[in-house]
Every structure is written in C-alpha cells, then in structure tokens.
Amino acid sequence: MDMDVLNMFVIAGGTLAIPILAFVASFLLWPSALIRIYYWYWRRALGMQVRYANYDDYQFCYSYRGRPGYRPSILMLHGFSAHKDMWLSIVKFLPKNLHLVCVDMPGHEGTTRSVLDDYSISGQAERIHQFVECIRLNRRPFHLVGTSMGGNVAGVYAAQYPEDICSLTLICPAGLPSTTESKFIKQLREMQESERIDRIPLIPSTPEEMADMLKLCSYVRFKVPQQILQGLVDVRIPHNDFYRKLFLEIVNEKSRHSLHENMSKIKAPTQVIWGKQDQVLDVSGASVLASAIPDCHVYILENCGHSVVVERPRKTANLILEFLALLHSMGNNKKQA
C-alpha cells in the first residue's frame, strides 16, 4: 500500500478515535458533564436560546424560542428540583413559530438562590411575576403552564395576577388535598412518624436512591445505565441542602394547599393533565380542580405517572395545542356573534 494512503488512513482513524475516546471517558469518569453537554446540544438543536433577566439584584435564567405574535406566548414553570431544560421533550413537538419561555424557578439552576428569599408558593408566584414584568411578557395575556410544584405556583399566579394570563395548563399540580393517599404521601407520613426527614424520596443522594425516585415518579420503566444514574446524582448533590429547605417550605401549612386555597379565584380557561398512575400526587386531585374551576378541561392519561412531561411529551404537547386552538375558535365565535 502506498505510504501516503496508509498515512491518510492512520490520520482518519486517529481523528475518529479522539471523540470516541472522549465520549467513553466522559461516560465512565464524568457522567454529570456528559449530561450537561446533552442538554446544551438539545437546546441548540431545538433552537432554544438561554438569556438572563435582572430585577434589582435578583437574576432570572430562562430559555426561549420564537417571538410574540398573534398567538399567546407560553410560559412554562418546572417542578421541584428540576430546571428549564425539563421542557425540551415538550418543546420538540411544539411549532417553531410559537413564542416559548422556560424559566428556572427561584433558587434553581441559573436563577438566584438566596437564604433571604421567600420560597413559599405565594413567594415564588411573586418572583415569577417579577420575571414576567422584566421581560415584558405580559404586554399581552399569555398561556401559563406548570407541572407539580410549578403547577401549584402557576395556579396561584393565575389567581393573584389574572390580568396577565389568558389560559392555564396544570400538569399533576401540587397544592391540593386528595381523597386518596398516594404512595409518596404515605412515605412522607412514615418518614415523619419515624423522624427520618433526611431521607426524602425526591432528594436522592445515591444512584440507588435516584433509581427509586425515577420508579416513584414514572409509570414507564426507563432503563437507565448505572453511570447515568451516578451522573444525575452528581449534578444534584451540591444542591440537596437547598432542596431539603425548599421541600420543607412547600409542604408546611403556609404552602401545602396553596392551589386549593386559591382555585376559586382562577377565572381563566383551565386545562388539567394528569397521569392516571401518578404515585406522587394522586390523580383524584383532578376532580378537585374540575369541581371548583368553572371552565376546566380535564385529561387523564392512561399508563402514565407523575412525570407526564417525560413519559408522554408528544401527547402533552398536542393537548396544549388543541386546548389553545379550541380557545381561539371560541374567541372567534364570540366576536362573530
């Protein structure tokens, strides 16, 4: 074989080997870094841009796509201990011309974390209102989406700032009393009785605890490699003290039933999406909302747990789009009448 051809193959092989070896090394030695790269790549692929907004000395981190148009902008509020990138699985199935905004909730990811901040549900709703005013999202009423803790905040926001929003989607929201005790609530009760508040199921510290949390939150059984579980834990461990403080804040008397206490004030058309097999917050909460909010559309997803956004992203995106289209059609009919 000609030496030039041989050298070409050697160089080509070396060029391919470097990224492969880098990937293997990252997977084995630094899985948390690989997870961050994964989210960075996914954001870029979906056209989501990260920006910061400041309210006095407080900083909000958010991602967005598109510009405000004739259709309402959509603001998405994530759940406890998550971050703005959890919505990427939904964003994938939403039209690119929709104006989408995903914000890191107070104290999470790139948004300011302060020991002086009020992390109650009403305190978080006030912070989100500050964010909305910072980016002038409420120049026109927008559609607000929230899941779990973020659903609790979204519902309270809709009650406290009704002029800001045109419609609301609540996905397995917290903040409601339920007629049926979920597996998670039973675990919490047992934890309180044994005074073991250091073992909160939603705050894992080991790969095994992370696997247990995923089983608790999801009906679909995802096969997650041990290294990825370790990476997910590594990303969370530096924040676990904050998560414990936040958790105790949102389950105390002031915040535990915030959504229930405010739902009679919600006047916007409301969509409720809930996984039928939710083991964190029992699906009976959907009927509580339906009985209290006049214009409430309820969708119960079969074979789905608490992590609706991850388990059924396409279905969830379609339900949101169908709900918005229905409201648009109803609005046009009223104008013609």
mmCIF file of C-alpha atoms in Angstrom:
data_model
loop_
_atom_site.group_PDB
_atom_site.id
_atom_site.type_symbol
_atom_site.label_atom_id
_atom_site.label_comp_id
_atom_site.label_asym_id
_atom_site.label_seq_id
_atom_site.Cartn_x
_atom_site.Cartn_y
_atom_site.Cartn_z
ATOM 1 C CA MET A 1 0.000 0.000 0.000
ATOM 2 C CA ASP A 2 1.219 3.499 -0.832
ATOM 3 C CA MET A 3 2.619 5.261 2.261
ATOM 4 C CA ASP A 4 0.508 8.404 1.606
ATOM 5 C CA VAL A 5 -2.667 6.308 1.545
ATOM 6 C CA LEU A 6 -1.586 4.492 4.712
ATOM 7 C CA ASN A 7 -0.888 7.802 6.475
ATOM 8 C CA MET A 8 -4.282 9.095 5.378
ATOM 9 C CA PHE A 9 -5.999 6.091 6.988
ATOM 10 C CA VAL A 10 -3.938 6.488 10.167
ATOM 11 C CA ILE A 11 -4.846 10.190 10.429
ATOM 12 C CA ALA A 12 -8.521 9.496 9.676
ATOM 13 C CA GLY A 13 -8.602 6.700 12.252
ATOM 14 C CA GLY A 14 -6.957 8.911 14.854
ATOM 15 C CA THR A 15 -9.393 11.754 14.134
ATOM 16 C CA LEU A 16 -12.371 9.434 14.691
ATOM 17 C CA ALA A 17 -10.825 7.791 17.743
ATOM 18 C CA ILE A 18 -10.370 11.057 19.680
ATOM 19 C CA PRO A 19 -14.079 11.973 20.011
ATOM 20 C CA ILE A 20 -14.996 8.329 20.632
ATOM 21 C CA LEU A 21 -12.435 8.059 23.432
ATOM 22 C CA ALA A 22 -13.572 11.425 24.825
ATOM 23 C CA PHE A 23 -17.167 10.206 24.899
ATOM 24 C CA VAL A 24 -16.227 6.929 26.596
ATOM 25 C CA ALA A 25 -14.069 8.757 29.144
ATOM 26 C CA SER A 26 -16.875 11.229 29.888
ATOM 27 C CA PHE A 27 -19.401 8.422 30.259
ATOM 28 C CA LEU A 28 -17.181 6.481 32.655
ATOM 29 C CA LEU A 29 -15.447 9.268 34.579
ATOM 30 C CA TRP A 30 -17.594 12.402 34.285
ATOM 31 C CA PRO A 31 -21.197 11.388 33.530
ATOM 32 C CA SER A 32 -22.504 14.661 35.025
ATOM 33 C CA ALA A 33 -20.515 16.635 32.420
ATOM 34 C CA LEU A 34 -21.988 14.447 29.689
ATOM 35 C CA ILE A 35 -25.500 15.227 30.959
ATOM 36 C CA ARG A 36 -24.801 18.987 30.796
ATOM 37 C CA ILE A 37 -23.449 18.647 27.257
ATOM 38 C CA TYR A 38 -26.526 16.650 26.333
ATOM 39 C CA TYR A 39 -28.865 19.467 27.442
ATOM 40 C CA TRP A 40 -26.690 22.085 25.735
ATOM 41 C CA TYR A 41 -26.827 20.161 22.459
ATOM 42 C CA TRP A 42 -30.580 19.536 22.735
ATOM 43 C CA ARG A 43 -31.264 23.238 23.347
ATOM 44 C CA ARG A 44 -29.256 24.181 20.275
ATOM 45 C CA ALA A 45 -30.922 21.524 18.140
ATOM 46 C CA LEU A 46 -34.372 22.810 19.118
ATOM 47 C CA GLY A 47 -33.445 26.474 18.678
ATOM 48 C CA MET A 48 -33.794 27.397 22.369
ATOM 49 C CA GLN A 49 -31.616 30.330 23.442
ATOM 50 C CA VAL A 50 -30.561 30.991 27.043
ATOM 51 C CA ARG A 51 -30.870 34.524 28.419
ATOM 52 C CA TYR A 52 -30.784 36.309 31.795
ATOM 53 C CA ALA A 53 -33.114 38.964 33.184
ATOM 54 C CA ASN A 54 -32.499 41.095 36.268
ATOM 55 C CA TYR A 55 -34.975 42.507 38.764
ATOM 56 C CA ASP A 56 -32.973 44.795 41.068
ATOM 57 C CA ASP A 57 -30.213 42.457 42.336
ATOM 58 C CA TYR A 58 -32.119 39.284 41.508
ATOM 59 C CA GLN A 59 -31.245 37.278 38.369
ATOM 60 C CA PHE A 60 -33.559 35.004 36.418
ATOM 61 C CA CYS A 61 -32.225 32.454 33.925
ATOM 62 C CA TYR A 62 -34.522 31.363 31.113
ATOM 63 C CA SER A 63 -34.584 29.894 27.642
ATOM 64 C CA TYR A 64 -36.834 30.958 24.813
ATOM 65 C CA ARG A 65 -37.728 30.341 21.191
ATOM 66 C CA GLY A 66 -39.680 32.473 18.753
ATOM 67 C CA ARG A 67 -41.174 35.933 19.161
ATOM 68 C CA PRO A 68 -44.527 37.187 20.480
ATOM 69 C CA GLY A 69 -47.147 37.010 17.726
ATOM 70 C CA TYR A 70 -50.881 36.790 17.203
ATOM 71 C CA ARG A 71 -50.997 33.571 19.246
ATOM 72 C CA PRO A 72 -50.400 33.784 23.021
ATOM 73 C CA SER A 73 -46.867 33.332 24.304
ATOM 74 C CA ILE A 74 -46.370 30.261 26.507
ATOM 75 C CA LEU A 75 -44.543 30.421 29.853
ATOM 76 C CA MET A 76 -43.536 27.087 31.402
ATOM 77 C CA LEU A 77 -42.837 26.506 35.127
ATOM 78 C CA HIS A 78 -40.972 23.314 36.057
ATOM 79 C CA GLY A 79 -41.342 21.170 39.149
ATOM 80 C CA PHE A 80 -39.393 20.694 42.373
ATOM 81 C CA SER A 81 -35.604 20.238 41.949
ATOM 82 C CA ALA A 82 -35.865 20.325 38.128
ATOM 83 C CA HIS A 83 -34.850 23.107 35.702
ATOM 84 C CA LYS A 84 -35.929 24.820 32.499
ATOM 85 C CA ASP A 85 -34.493 22.056 30.279
ATOM 86 C CA MET A 86 -37.052 19.536 31.534
ATOM 87 C CA TRP A 87 -39.464 21.109 28.994
ATOM 88 C CA LEU A 88 -37.278 20.269 25.986
ATOM 89 C CA SER A 89 -39.130 16.993 25.403
ATOM 90 C CA ILE A 90 -42.354 19.046 25.016
ATOM 91 C CA VAL A 91 -40.707 21.840 23.014
ATOM 92 C CA LYS A 92 -39.715 19.244 20.410
ATOM 93 C CA PHE A 93 -43.396 18.806 19.479
ATOM 94 C CA LEU A 94 -44.450 22.462 19.528
ATOM 95 C CA PRO A 95 -44.448 24.678 16.397
ATOM 96 C CA LYS A 96 -41.311 26.744 15.937
ATOM 97 C CA ASN A 97 -43.311 29.923 15.371
ATOM 98 C CA LEU A 98 -44.810 29.762 18.875
ATOM 99 C CA HIS A 99 -43.178 32.080 21.416
ATOM 100 C CA LEU A 100 -41.998 29.778 24.234
ATOM 101 C CA VAL A 101 -40.350 30.792 27.506
ATOM 102 C CA CYS A 102 -38.974 28.282 30.053
ATOM 103 C CA VAL A 103 -37.661 29.836 33.275
ATOM 104 C CA ASP A 104 -35.584 28.369 36.087
ATOM 105 C CA MET A 105 -37.762 28.618 39.200
ATOM 106 C CA PRO A 106 -36.477 30.624 42.208
ATOM 107 C CA GLY A 107 -33.281 29.081 43.588
ATOM 108 C CA HIS A 108 -32.992 26.557 40.758
ATOM 109 C CA GLU A 109 -30.188 26.207 38.181
ATOM 110 C CA GLY A 110 -29.258 29.689 36.870
ATOM 111 C CA THR A 111 -31.812 31.718 38.849
ATOM 112 C CA THR A 112 -30.658 33.457 42.039
ATOM 113 C CA ARG A 113 -30.621 31.423 45.247
ATOM 114 C CA SER A 114 -30.777 33.485 48.425
ATOM 115 C CA VAL A 115 -31.214 32.448 52.056
ATOM 116 C CA LEU A 116 -33.346 35.580 52.473
ATOM 117 C CA ASP A 117 -35.779 34.685 49.694
ATOM 118 C CA ASP A 118 -39.361 33.576 50.303
ATOM 119 C CA TYR A 119 -39.695 30.090 48.804
ATOM 120 C CA SER A 120 -43.322 29.604 49.780
ATOM 121 C CA ILE A 121 -45.664 29.045 46.854
ATOM 122 C CA SER A 122 -47.021 32.599 47.056
ATOM 123 C CA GLY A 123 -43.453 33.915 47.336
ATOM 124 C CA GLN A 124 -42.441 32.005 44.214
ATOM 125 C CA ALA A 125 -45.519 33.299 42.356
ATOM 126 C CA GLU A 126 -44.459 36.835 43.225
ATOM 127 C CA ARG A 127 -40.944 36.173 41.902
ATOM 128 C CA ILE A 128 -42.339 34.773 38.643
ATOM 129 C CA HIS A 129 -44.448 37.920 38.299
ATOM 130 C CA GLN A 130 -41.259 39.964 38.633
ATOM 131 C CA PHE A 131 -39.707 37.858 35.869
ATOM 132 C CA VAL A 132 -42.757 38.345 33.639
ATOM 133 C CA GLU A 133 -42.514 42.110 34.101
ATOM 134 C CA CYS A 134 -38.739 42.042 33.481
ATOM 135 C CA ILE A 135 -39.130 40.546 30.004
ATOM 136 C CA ARG A 136 -42.463 42.338 29.418
ATOM 137 C CA LEU A 137 -44.189 39.047 28.724
ATOM 138 C CA ASN A 138 -47.488 40.455 29.996
ATOM 139 C CA ARG A 139 -47.793 43.099 27.297
ATOM 140 C CA ARG A 140 -50.395 40.663 26.042
ATOM 141 C CA PRO A 141 -52.054 37.910 28.106
ATOM 142 C CA PHE A 142 -50.047 34.680 27.860
ATOM 143 C CA HIS A 143 -50.713 30.970 28.364
ATOM 144 C CA LEU A 144 -49.193 29.644 31.596
ATOM 145 C CA VAL A 145 -48.104 26.010 32.024
ATOM 146 C CA GLY A 146 -46.910 24.467 35.281
ATOM 147 C CA THR A 147 -46.150 20.955 36.478
ATOM 148 C CA SER A 148 -46.054 19.577 40.048
ATOM 149 C CA MET A 149 -44.639 22.354 42.278
ATOM 150 C CA GLY A 150 -44.646 24.591 39.191
ATOM 151 C CA GLY A 151 -48.335 23.736 38.733
ATOM 152 C CA ASN A 152 -49.023 24.902 42.266
ATOM 153 C CA VAL A 153 -47.192 28.164 41.555
ATOM 154 C CA ALA A 154 -48.956 28.551 38.184
ATOM 155 C CA GLY A 155 -52.390 28.163 39.762
ATOM 156 C CA VAL A 156 -51.618 30.696 42.491
ATOM 157 C CA TYR A 157 -50.168 33.047 39.852
ATOM 158 C CA ALA A 158 -53.379 32.783 37.812
ATOM 159 C CA ALA A 159 -55.406 33.663 40.926
ATOM 160 C CA GLN A 160 -53.176 36.562 42.018
ATOM 161 C CA TYR A 161 -52.418 38.083 38.602
ATOM 162 C CA PRO A 162 -55.483 37.244 36.466
ATOM 163 C CA GLU A 163 -54.870 40.131 34.055
ATOM 164 C CA ASP A 164 -51.544 38.579 32.974
ATOM 165 C CA ILE A 165 -52.842 35.307 31.587
ATOM 166 C CA CYS A 166 -55.391 34.217 29.002
ATOM 167 C CA SER A 167 -55.378 30.491 29.826
ATOM 168 C CA LEU A 168 -53.761 27.933 32.080
ATOM 169 C CA THR A 169 -52.452 24.344 31.885
ATOM 170 C CA LEU A 170 -51.832 22.476 35.138
ATOM 171 C CA ILE A 171 -49.948 19.172 34.886
ATOM 172 C CA CYS A 172 -50.182 16.984 38.028
ATOM 173 C CA PRO A 173 -50.134 20.120 40.199
ATOM 174 C CA ALA A 174 -49.235 20.088 43.875
ATOM 175 C CA GLY A 175 -51.120 22.159 46.439
ATOM 176 C CA LEU A 176 -54.332 20.116 46.625
ATOM 177 C CA PRO A 177 -55.881 17.860 49.241
ATOM 178 C CA SER A 178 -56.671 14.446 47.774
ATOM 179 C CA THR A 179 -59.277 11.877 48.706
ATOM 180 C CA THR A 180 -56.748 9.082 48.087
ATOM 181 C CA GLU A 181 -53.315 8.942 49.693
ATOM 182 C CA SER A 182 -50.528 8.436 47.137
ATOM 183 C CA LYS A 183 -47.506 6.188 47.666
ATOM 184 C CA PHE A 184 -45.327 9.272 48.115
ATOM 185 C CA ILE A 185 -47.626 10.807 50.746
ATOM 186 C CA LYS A 186 -47.609 7.504 52.636
ATOM 187 C CA GLN A 187 -43.805 7.519 52.547
ATOM 188 C CA LEU A 188 -43.773 11.078 53.893
ATOM 189 C CA ARG A 189 -46.141 10.172 56.728
ATOM 190 C CA GLU A 190 -43.978 7.172 57.680
ATOM 191 C CA MET A 191 -40.891 9.388 57.480
ATOM 192 C CA GLN A 192 -42.444 11.968 59.822
ATOM 193 C CA GLU A 193 -43.541 9.290 62.294
ATOM 194 C CA SER A 194 -40.013 7.852 62.408
ATOM 195 C CA GLU A 195 -38.484 11.378 62.404
ATOM 196 C CA ARG A 196 -36.288 10.477 59.391
ATOM 197 C CA ILE A 197 -36.558 13.765 57.488
ATOM 198 C CA ASP A 198 -33.105 13.137 55.989
ATOM 199 C CA ARG A 199 -34.495 10.503 53.591
ATOM 200 C CA ILE A 200 -36.925 12.486 51.451
ATOM 201 C CA PRO A 201 -37.708 10.269 48.411
ATOM 202 C CA LEU A 202 -37.478 13.193 45.959
ATOM 203 C CA ILE A 203 -33.953 14.129 47.106
ATOM 204 C CA PRO A 204 -31.659 11.199 46.180
ATOM 205 C CA SER A 205 -28.037 11.047 47.300
ATOM 206 C CA THR A 206 -27.008 7.735 45.712
ATOM 207 C CA PRO A 207 -27.594 6.042 42.340
ATOM 208 C CA GLU A 208 -29.880 3.534 44.099
ATOM 209 C CA GLU A 209 -31.993 6.326 45.573
ATOM 210 C CA MET A 210 -32.085 8.005 42.155
ATOM 211 C CA ALA A 211 -33.388 4.768 40.608
ATOM 212 C CA ASP A 212 -36.057 4.593 43.326
ATOM 213 C CA MET A 213 -37.093 8.185 42.651
ATOM 214 C CA LEU A 214 -37.435 7.503 38.928
ATOM 215 C CA LYS A 215 -39.640 4.472 39.694
ATOM 216 C CA LEU A 216 -41.755 6.601 42.023
ATOM 217 C CA CYS A 217 -42.209 9.410 39.509
ATOM 218 C CA SER A 218 -42.693 7.369 36.361
ATOM 219 C CA TYR A 219 -45.094 4.601 35.362
ATOM 220 C CA VAL A 220 -42.929 3.831 32.317
ATOM 221 C CA ARG A 221 -39.846 1.899 33.400
ATOM 222 C CA PHE A 222 -36.851 3.564 31.755
ATOM 223 C CA LYS A 223 -33.653 1.506 31.645
ATOM 224 C CA VAL A 224 -31.070 3.973 32.917
ATOM 225 C CA PRO A 225 -27.398 2.843 32.989
ATOM 226 C CA GLN A 226 -25.645 2.975 36.355
ATOM 227 C CA GLN A 227 -23.220 5.628 35.095
ATOM 228 C CA ILE A 228 -26.074 7.918 34.051
ATOM 229 C CA LEU A 229 -27.746 7.429 37.436
ATOM 230 C CA GLN A 230 -24.438 8.420 39.026
ATOM 231 C CA GLY A 231 -24.251 11.473 36.775
ATOM 232 C CA LEU A 232 -27.786 12.536 37.689
ATOM 233 C CA VAL A 233 -26.901 12.235 41.383
ATOM 234 C CA ASP A 234 -23.616 14.127 40.943
ATOM 235 C CA VAL A 235 -25.478 17.025 39.339
ATOM 236 C CA ARG A 236 -27.967 17.207 42.215
ATOM 237 C CA ILE A 237 -25.827 16.579 45.320
ATOM 238 C CA PRO A 238 -24.391 20.152 45.541
ATOM 239 C CA HIS A 239 -27.985 21.439 45.678
ATOM 240 C CA ASN A 240 -29.520 18.880 48.047
ATOM 241 C CA ASP A 241 -29.350 21.120 51.136
ATOM 242 C CA PHE A 242 -31.338 23.747 49.257
ATOM 243 C CA TYR A 243 -33.812 21.129 48.009
ATOM 244 C CA ARG A 244 -34.418 19.969 51.599
ATOM 245 C CA LYS A 245 -35.038 23.523 52.750
ATOM 246 C CA LEU A 246 -37.356 24.175 49.801
ATOM 247 C CA PHE A 247 -39.228 20.914 50.288
ATOM 248 C CA LEU A 248 -39.934 21.656 53.945
ATOM 249 C CA GLU A 249 -41.108 25.138 52.911
ATOM 250 C CA ILE A 250 -43.602 23.952 50.296
ATOM 251 C CA VAL A 251 -45.102 21.179 52.450
ATOM 252 C CA ASN A 252 -45.659 23.327 55.534
ATOM 253 C CA GLU A 253 -49.014 24.830 56.492
ATOM 254 C CA LYS A 254 -48.447 28.049 54.508
ATOM 255 C CA SER A 255 -47.948 26.317 51.133
ATOM 256 C CA ARG A 256 -49.271 22.753 51.386
ATOM 257 C CA HIS A 257 -52.710 23.576 49.979
ATOM 258 C CA SER A 258 -51.960 26.881 48.247
ATOM 259 C CA LEU A 259 -53.591 25.889 44.971
ATOM 260 C CA HIS A 260 -56.718 24.642 46.734
ATOM 261 C CA GLU A 261 -56.993 27.903 48.685
ATOM 262 C CA ASN A 262 -56.715 29.970 45.501
ATOM 263 C CA MET A 263 -58.535 27.893 42.898
ATOM 264 C CA SER A 264 -61.869 29.692 43.393
ATOM 265 C CA LYS A 265 -60.107 32.871 42.196
ATOM 266 C CA ILE A 266 -58.950 31.284 38.922
ATOM 267 C CA LYS A 267 -61.077 32.781 36.145
ATOM 268 C CA ALA A 268 -59.002 31.839 33.087
ATOM 269 C CA PRO A 269 -59.939 28.785 30.992
ATOM 270 C CA THR A 270 -58.012 25.930 32.587
ATOM 271 C CA GLN A 271 -56.689 22.631 31.291
ATOM 272 C CA VAL A 272 -55.703 19.860 33.719
ATOM 273 C CA ILE A 273 -53.492 16.967 32.564
ATOM 274 C CA TRP A 274 -52.768 14.110 34.976
ATOM 275 C CA GLY A 275 -51.175 10.688 34.787
ATOM 276 C CA LYS A 276 -53.659 8.061 35.982
ATOM 277 C CA GLN A 277 -50.905 6.061 37.726
ATOM 278 C CA ASP A 278 -49.326 9.077 39.476
ATOM 279 C CA GLN A 279 -47.687 7.778 42.689
ATOM 280 C CA VAL A 280 -46.508 11.215 43.854
ATOM 281 C CA LEU A 281 -49.740 13.247 43.707
ATOM 282 C CA ASP A 282 -52.900 11.198 43.387
ATOM 283 C CA VAL A 283 -54.998 11.702 40.263
ATOM 284 C CA SER A 284 -58.062 12.435 42.439
ATOM 285 C CA GLY A 285 -56.733 15.998 42.572
ATOM 286 C CA ALA A 286 -58.026 16.463 39.013
ATOM 287 C CA SER A 287 -61.647 16.136 40.153
ATOM 288 C CA VAL A 288 -60.996 18.651 42.942
ATOM 289 C CA LEU A 289 -59.938 21.213 40.329
ATOM 290 C CA ALA A 290 -62.748 20.316 37.926
ATOM 291 C CA SER A 291 -65.373 20.907 40.631
ATOM 292 C CA ALA A 292 -64.001 24.327 41.595
ATOM 293 C CA ILE A 293 -62.902 25.956 38.316
ATOM 294 C CA PRO A 294 -65.842 26.795 36.014
ATOM 295 C CA ASP A 295 -64.135 26.421 32.631
ATOM 296 C CA CYS A 296 -61.957 23.384 33.358
ATOM 297 C CA HIS A 297 -60.972 20.717 30.813
ATOM 298 C CA VAL A 298 -59.563 17.539 32.380
ATOM 299 C CA TYR A 299 -57.450 14.922 30.588
ATOM 300 C CA ILE A 300 -56.370 11.742 32.392
ATOM 301 C CA LEU A 301 -53.540 9.869 30.648
ATOM 302 C CA GLU A 302 -53.561 6.088 30.903
ATOM 303 C CA ASN A 303 -50.325 4.227 31.701
ATOM 304 C CA CYS A 304 -48.645 7.432 32.839
ATOM 305 C CA GLY A 305 -47.223 8.533 36.179
ATOM 306 C CA HIS A 306 -46.220 11.866 37.693
ATOM 307 C CA SER A 307 -43.548 12.671 35.077
ATOM 308 C CA VAL A 308 -46.075 13.387 32.338
ATOM 309 C CA VAL A 309 -43.678 15.721 30.525
ATOM 310 C CA VAL A 310 -41.078 12.943 30.179
ATOM 311 C CA GLU A 311 -43.389 9.968 29.720
ATOM 312 C CA ARG A 312 -45.896 11.450 27.261
ATOM 313 C CA PRO A 313 -44.312 14.553 25.696
ATOM 314 C CA ARG A 314 -45.982 14.308 22.275
ATOM 315 C CA LYS A 315 -49.432 13.735 23.791
ATOM 316 C CA THR A 316 -48.958 16.602 26.250
ATOM 317 C CA ALA A 317 -47.823 18.994 23.516
ATOM 318 C CA ASN A 318 -50.807 18.010 21.355
ATOM 319 C CA LEU A 319 -53.243 18.512 24.240
ATOM 320 C CA ILE A 320 -51.868 22.000 24.887
ATOM 321 C CA LEU A 321 -52.089 22.915 21.197
ATOM 322 C CA GLU A 322 -55.626 21.534 20.908
ATOM 323 C CA PHE A 323 -56.679 23.482 24.004
ATOM 324 C CA LEU A 324 -55.247 26.725 22.613
ATOM 325 C CA ALA A 325 -56.911 26.084 19.238
ATOM 326 C CA LEU A 326 -60.249 25.466 20.971
ATOM 327 C CA LEU A 327 -59.981 28.732 22.907
ATOM 328 C CA HIS A 328 -59.027 30.593 19.722
ATOM 329 C CA SER A 329 -62.038 29.136 17.909
ATOM 330 C CA MET A 330 -64.366 30.027 20.794
ATOM 331 C CA GLY A 331 -62.951 33.572 20.811
ATOM 332 C CA ASN A 332 -63.635 33.973 17.097
ATOM 333 C CA ASN A 333 -67.195 32.692 17.517
ATOM 334 C CA LYS A 334 -67.854 35.228 20.278
ATOM 335 C CA LYS A 335 -66.573 38.042 18.060
ATOM 336 C CA GLN A 336 -68.828 36.957 15.176
ATOM 337 C CA ALA A 337 -71.820 36.688 17.497
#
